[in-house]
Amino acid sequence: MKNIIYKYTFAIAILFLGLQSDAQKLTITDGNLDYDDQNRPCIIVQLEPNAKEVKGELKDWMDDKHDVDLKGFGFWRKKDVLKGKEKNIPEISNNEMDFYAKVVENDGVTEMRVFGSFGYDIHISKEKFPNEYRAMKNMTLNFLNDFLPEYYQDRIEDTKEALSDLENERK
């Protein structure tokens, strides 16, 4: 009986270590996406938390930190793209803008694409609006800096709790 419990404890510990090594996979790049029949420049972030968690946290974070209510995710809405139409986000620009974040699962990784525009076909890009694009990228990084440490801390606590439960069962 002790042998089985030790094997489970060992398996959980290995799982915990494996999750920790995967947890460090985070990539941030510049790219493009097609949205509303237009090719738009965007910031691409690939991260581990699932799309639903990322959408919920981004929606709350934008509301708390920037007073921007993103539409497209909530009790009745489960869209891939969160939208903030005609919003004032002074951290990016003094002009009203449309802010978007497309969050989807892609090959077991969540992909978040952040993009914006000042009108139907005036898209924020590194070439046309370098300051605004840089500010949008910094805002994305700020979100990740606020969200990811808490996410991983919660995962560590869950694993510690599972190990504690196994030890209690063993005793």
GROMACS .gro file of C-alpha atoms in nm:
model
  171
    1MET     CA    1   0.000   0.000   0.000
    2LYS     CA    2   0.281   0.241   0.091
    3ASN     CA    3   0.447   0.162  -0.240
    4ILE     CA    4   0.139   0.272  -0.435
    5ILE     CA    5   0.109   0.597  -0.238
    6TYR     CA    6   0.478   0.671  -0.296
    7LYS     CA    7   0.430   0.609  -0.667
    8TYR     CA    8   0.134   0.851  -0.677
    9THR     CA    9   0.329   1.112  -0.482
   10PHE     CA   10   0.624   1.069  -0.715
   11ALA     CA   11   0.396   1.094  -1.022
   12ILE     CA   12   0.236   1.415  -0.892
   13ALA     CA   13   0.580   1.562  -0.818
   14ILE     CA   14   0.699   1.477  -1.170
   15LEU     CA   15   0.379   1.626  -1.314
   16PHE     CA   16   0.436   1.940  -1.109
   17LEU     CA   17   0.793   1.974  -1.237
   18GLY     CA   18   0.679   1.909  -1.592
   19LEU     CA   19   0.412   2.176  -1.569
   20GLN     CA   20   0.666   2.420  -1.434
   21SER     CA   21   0.899   2.369  -1.729
   22ASP     CA   22   0.611   2.412  -1.975
   23ALA     CA   23   0.487   2.715  -1.784
   24GLN     CA   24   0.781   2.920  -1.897
   25LYS     CA   25   0.683   2.902  -2.265
   26LEU     CA   26   0.572   3.251  -2.359
   27THR     CA   27   0.633   3.413  -2.694
   28ILE     CA   28   0.556   3.767  -2.804
   29THR     CA   29   0.596   3.863  -3.168
   30ASP     CA   30   0.462   4.107  -3.424
   31GLY     CA   31   0.241   3.977  -3.700
   32ASN     CA   32  -0.078   4.022  -3.898
   33LEU     CA   33  -0.427   3.880  -3.904
   34ASP     CA   34  -0.730   3.904  -4.126
   35TYR     CA   35  -1.027   4.061  -3.954
   36ASP     CA   36  -1.338   4.212  -4.118
   37ASP     CA   37  -1.189   4.136  -4.461
   38GLN     CA   38  -0.878   4.344  -4.389
   39ASN     CA   39  -0.522   4.249  -4.309
   40ARG     CA   40  -0.425   4.413  -3.980
   41PRO     CA   41  -0.096   4.438  -3.791
   42CYS     CA   42  -0.107   4.284  -3.445
   43ILE     CA   43   0.089   4.177  -3.142
   44ILE     CA   44   0.089   3.799  -3.111
   45VAL     CA   45   0.124   3.639  -2.769
   46GLN     CA   46   0.135   3.263  -2.718
   47LEU     CA   47   0.084   3.149  -2.362
   48GLU     CA   48  -0.022   2.849  -2.157
   49PRO     CA   49  -0.346   2.951  -1.977
   50ASN     CA   50  -0.658   2.848  -2.165
   51ALA     CA   51  -0.843   3.097  -2.385
   52LYS     CA   52  -1.142   3.128  -2.153
   53GLU     CA   53  -0.920   3.230  -1.860
   54VAL     CA   54  -0.725   3.478  -2.072
   55LYS     CA   55  -1.041   3.639  -2.210
   56GLY     CA   56  -1.196   3.674  -1.866
   57GLU     CA   57  -0.880   3.816  -1.711
   58LEU     CA   58  -0.817   4.056  -2.002
   59LYS     CA   59  -1.176   4.181  -1.990
   60ASP     CA   60  -1.151   4.244  -1.614
   61TRP     CA   61  -0.802   4.396  -1.640
   62MET     CA   62  -0.902   4.640  -1.916
   63ASP     CA   63  -1.204   4.746  -1.713
   64ASP     CA   64  -1.006   4.786  -1.388
   65LYS     CA   65  -0.688   4.946  -1.525
   66HIS     CA   66  -0.812   5.141  -1.827
   67ASP     CA   67  -1.188   5.180  -1.772
   68VAL     CA   68  -1.252   5.003  -2.104
   69ASP     CA   69  -1.542   4.761  -2.126
   70LEU     CA   70  -1.457   4.495  -2.383
   71LYS     CA   71  -1.754   4.329  -2.551
   72GLY     CA   72  -1.768   3.970  -2.672
   73PHE     CA   73  -1.708   3.769  -2.356
   74GLY     CA   74  -1.945   3.710  -2.071
   75PHE     CA   75  -2.237   3.502  -1.957
   76TRP     CA   76  -2.414   3.497  -2.295
   77ARG     CA   77  -2.122   3.584  -2.521
   78LYS     CA   78  -1.832   3.354  -2.603
   79LYS     CA   79  -1.675   3.517  -2.907
   80ASP     CA   80  -1.311   3.481  -3.011
   81VAL     CA   81  -1.262   3.857  -3.049
   82LEU     CA   82  -1.306   4.101  -2.761
   83LYS     CA   83  -1.389   4.452  -2.884
   84GLY     CA   84  -1.374   4.798  -2.742
   85LYS     CA   85  -1.524   5.029  -3.006
   86GLU     CA   86  -1.462   5.405  -3.001
   87LYS     CA   87  -1.279   5.396  -2.669
   88ASN     CA   88  -1.045   5.649  -2.519
   89ILE     CA   89  -0.728   5.473  -2.403
   90PRO     CA   90  -0.485   5.755  -2.315
   91GLU     CA   91  -0.201   5.507  -2.256
   92ILE     CA   92  -0.211   5.435  -2.631
   93SER     CA   93  -0.347   5.756  -2.787
   94ASN     CA   94  -0.542   6.070  -2.707
   95ASN     CA   95  -0.773   5.990  -3.000
   96GLU     CA   96  -1.069   5.756  -2.977
   97MET     CA   97  -0.983   5.415  -3.109
   98ASP     CA   98  -1.111   5.063  -3.158
   99PHE     CA   99  -0.924   4.805  -2.947
  100TYR     CA  100  -0.939   4.433  -3.023
  101ALA     CA  101  -0.800   4.112  -2.878
  102LYS     CA  102  -0.853   3.782  -3.057
  103VAL     CA  103  -0.798   3.494  -2.814
  104VAL     CA  104  -0.812   3.135  -2.943
  105GLU     CA  105  -0.671   2.791  -2.867
  106ASN     CA  106  -0.417   2.687  -3.129
  107ASP     CA  107  -0.241   2.347  -3.107
  108GLY     CA  108  -0.271   2.330  -2.728
  109VAL     CA  109  -0.148   2.686  -2.678
  110THR     CA  110  -0.356   2.998  -2.632
  111GLU     CA  111  -0.288   3.263  -2.890
  112MET     CA  112  -0.382   3.622  -2.818
  113ARG     CA  113  -0.361   3.877  -3.100
  114VAL     CA  114  -0.393   4.240  -2.991
  115PHE     CA  115  -0.468   4.506  -3.251
  116GLY     CA  116  -0.630   4.844  -3.288
  117SER     CA  117  -0.744   5.109  -3.531
  118PHE     CA  118  -0.849   5.471  -3.548
  119GLY     CA  119  -1.124   5.402  -3.796
  120TYR     CA  120  -1.242   5.146  -4.047
  121ASP     CA  121  -0.913   5.124  -4.238
  122ILE     CA  122  -0.668   5.326  -4.026
  123HIS     CA  123  -0.492   5.043  -3.845
  124ILE     CA  124  -0.229   5.092  -3.577
  125SER     CA  125   0.099   4.959  -3.714
  126LYS     CA  126   0.470   4.993  -3.635
  127GLU     CA  127   0.520   5.186  -3.960
  128LYS     CA  128   0.228   5.430  -3.957
  129PHE     CA  129   0.180   5.478  -3.581
  130PRO     CA  130   0.503   5.364  -3.410
  131ASN     CA  131   0.434   5.536  -3.076
  132GLU     CA  132   0.080   5.403  -3.050
  133TYR     CA  133   0.190   5.054  -3.155
  134ARG     CA  134   0.467   5.055  -2.894
  135ALA     CA  135   0.220   5.174  -2.630
  136MET     CA  136  -0.025   4.899  -2.726
  137LYS     CA  137   0.257   4.644  -2.697
  138ASN     CA  138   0.357   4.784  -2.356
  139MET     CA  139  -0.003   4.763  -2.242
  140THR     CA  140  -0.011   4.398  -2.354
  141LEU     CA  141   0.308   4.331  -2.157
  142ASN     CA  142   0.160   4.503  -1.852
  143PHE     CA  143  -0.141   4.274  -1.873
  144LEU     CA  144   0.086   3.969  -1.890
  145ASN     CA  145   0.293   4.098  -1.597
  146ASP     CA  146  -0.022   4.130  -1.386
  147PHE     CA  147  -0.194   3.809  -1.499
  148LEU     CA  148   0.074   3.541  -1.536
  149PRO     CA  149   0.240   3.552  -1.193
  150GLU     CA  150  -0.099   3.514  -1.026
  151TYR     CA  151  -0.196   3.235  -1.267
  152TYR     CA  152   0.121   3.036  -1.195
  153GLN     CA  153   0.100   3.100  -0.822
  154ASP     CA  154  -0.251   2.953  -0.825
  155ARG     CA  155  -0.121   2.647  -1.012
  156ILE     CA  156   0.156   2.601  -0.756
  157GLU     CA  157  -0.097   2.624  -0.471
  158ASP     CA  158  -0.321   2.368  -0.642
  159THR     CA  159  -0.030   2.127  -0.679
  160LYS     CA  160   0.078   2.177  -0.318
  161GLU     CA  161  -0.279   2.105  -0.210
  162ALA     CA  162  -0.289   1.786  -0.419
  163LEU     CA  163   0.041   1.670  -0.267
  164SER     CA  164  -0.085   1.748   0.082
  165ASP     CA  165  -0.404   1.549   0.015
  166LEU     CA  166  -0.197   1.252  -0.103
  167GLU     CA  167   0.021   1.267   0.207
  168ASN     CA  168  -0.288   1.279   0.430
  169GLU     CA  169  -0.430   0.973   0.251
  170ARG     CA  170  -0.099   0.795   0.297
  171LYS     CA  171  -0.108   0.859   0.674
   0.00000   0.00000   0.00000
